[in-house]
Coordinates of C-alpha atoms in Angstrom, one line a residue:
X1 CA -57.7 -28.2 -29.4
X2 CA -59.3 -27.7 -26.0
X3 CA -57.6 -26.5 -22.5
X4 CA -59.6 -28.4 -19.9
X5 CA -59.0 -26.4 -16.5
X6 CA -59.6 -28.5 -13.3
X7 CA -59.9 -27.0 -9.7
X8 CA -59.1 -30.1 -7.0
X9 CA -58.7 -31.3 -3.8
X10 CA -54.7 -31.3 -2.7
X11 CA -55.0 -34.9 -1.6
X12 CA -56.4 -35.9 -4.5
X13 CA -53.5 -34.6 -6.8
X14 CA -51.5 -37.6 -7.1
X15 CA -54.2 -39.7 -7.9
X16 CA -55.7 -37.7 -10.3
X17 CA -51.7 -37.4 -12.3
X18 CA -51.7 -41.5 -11.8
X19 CA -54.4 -41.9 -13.8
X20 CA -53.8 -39.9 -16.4
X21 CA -50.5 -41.1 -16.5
X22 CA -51.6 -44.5 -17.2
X23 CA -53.4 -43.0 -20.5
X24 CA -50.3 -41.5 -21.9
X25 CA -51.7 -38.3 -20.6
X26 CA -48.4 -36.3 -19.4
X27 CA -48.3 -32.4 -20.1
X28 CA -50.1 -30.2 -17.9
X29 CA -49.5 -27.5 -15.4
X30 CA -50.4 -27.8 -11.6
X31 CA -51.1 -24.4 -9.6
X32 CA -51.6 -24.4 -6.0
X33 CA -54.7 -21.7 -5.7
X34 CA -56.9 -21.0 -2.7
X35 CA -60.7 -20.2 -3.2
X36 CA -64.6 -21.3 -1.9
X37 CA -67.3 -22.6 -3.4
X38 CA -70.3 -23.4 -2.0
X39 CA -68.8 -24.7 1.1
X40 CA -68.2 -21.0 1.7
X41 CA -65.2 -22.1 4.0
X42 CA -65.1 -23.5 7.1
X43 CA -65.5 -22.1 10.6
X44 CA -62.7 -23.5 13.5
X45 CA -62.2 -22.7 17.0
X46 CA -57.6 -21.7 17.3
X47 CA -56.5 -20.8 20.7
X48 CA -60.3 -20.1 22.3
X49 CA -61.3 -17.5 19.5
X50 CA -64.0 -18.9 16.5
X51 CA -62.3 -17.8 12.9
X52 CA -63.7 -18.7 9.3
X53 CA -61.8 -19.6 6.9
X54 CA -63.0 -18.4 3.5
X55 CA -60.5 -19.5 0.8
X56 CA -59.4 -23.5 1.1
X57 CA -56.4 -24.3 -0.7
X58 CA -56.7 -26.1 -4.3
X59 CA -54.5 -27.3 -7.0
X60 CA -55.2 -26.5 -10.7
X61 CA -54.5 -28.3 -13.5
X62 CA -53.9 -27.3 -17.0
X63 CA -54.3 -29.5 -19.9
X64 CA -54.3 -29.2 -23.5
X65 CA -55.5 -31.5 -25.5
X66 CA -56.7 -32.6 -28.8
X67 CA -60.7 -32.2 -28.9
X68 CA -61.2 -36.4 -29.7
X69 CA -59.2 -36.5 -26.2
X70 CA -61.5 -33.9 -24.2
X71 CA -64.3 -36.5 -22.9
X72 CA -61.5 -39.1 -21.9
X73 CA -59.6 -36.7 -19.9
X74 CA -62.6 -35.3 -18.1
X75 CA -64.0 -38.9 -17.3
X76 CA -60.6 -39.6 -15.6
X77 CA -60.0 -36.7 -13.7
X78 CA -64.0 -36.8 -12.6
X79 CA -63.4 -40.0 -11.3
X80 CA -60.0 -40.0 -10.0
X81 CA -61.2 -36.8 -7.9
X82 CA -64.7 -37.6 -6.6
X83 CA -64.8 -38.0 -3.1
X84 CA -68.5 -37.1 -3.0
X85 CA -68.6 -34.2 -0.2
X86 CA -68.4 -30.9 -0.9
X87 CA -65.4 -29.1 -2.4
X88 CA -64.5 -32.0 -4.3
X89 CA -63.6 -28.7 -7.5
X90 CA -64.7 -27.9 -10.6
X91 CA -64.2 -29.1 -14.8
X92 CA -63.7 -25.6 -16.9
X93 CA -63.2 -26.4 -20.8
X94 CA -61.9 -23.8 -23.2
X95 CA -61.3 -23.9 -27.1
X96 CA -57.6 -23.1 -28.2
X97 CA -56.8 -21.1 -31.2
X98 CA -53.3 -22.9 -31.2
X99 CA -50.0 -24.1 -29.7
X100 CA -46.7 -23.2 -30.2
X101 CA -43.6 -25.6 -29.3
X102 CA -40.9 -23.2 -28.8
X103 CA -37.9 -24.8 -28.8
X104 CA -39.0 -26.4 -32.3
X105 CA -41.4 -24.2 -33.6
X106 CA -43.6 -26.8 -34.2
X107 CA -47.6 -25.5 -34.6
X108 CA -51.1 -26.6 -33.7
X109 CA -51.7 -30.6 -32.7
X110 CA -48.1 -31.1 -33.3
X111 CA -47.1 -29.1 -30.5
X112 CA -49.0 -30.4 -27.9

């Protein structure tokens, strides 16, 4: 098993859950984060005064997935969230000892 960490654009959320959906691709957790990258933020002008804005908001995801599953997933969410300018996030993927279902107790690739 593999937990495949994805750090997106808000906007491109629902997209990005859309497709996945369409793959029978349903259990994950969604964060709402805030961080940079190599945008390093972004500089406005608010009531006359310049300000720079280091951390942009984000949404993480959370998958866990059977390994035969990893590439798949990746490919979707890669192109679901491409928007081609900076700060379009970043793919982390993790190996997973296991899983435990708790309501059933049910181990490993069963309980995912």
């Amino acid at each position: 098993m593999k937990k495949i960490e994805a750090i997106i654009r808000s906007s491109r959320l629902e997209a990005v859950k859309e497709a996945l959906g369409k793959y029978n691709i349903h259990g994950m957790t969604v964060t709402h984060v805030l961080g940079c990258g190599l945008q390093r933020g972004q500089t406005e002008y608010y009531r006359g005064n310049l300000y720079t804005i280091n951390l942009l908001p984000k949404v993480k995801l959370e998958i866990i997935s059977l390994d035969n599953r990893v590439e798949e997933i990746v490919a979707i969410i890669c192109r679901e969230a491409r928007t081609g300018e900076i700060s379009d996030g970043k793919i982390f993927i993790y190996p997973v000892e296991t899983a435990i279902r708790i309501r059933t107790g049910e181990q490993g690739d069963e309980a995912i």
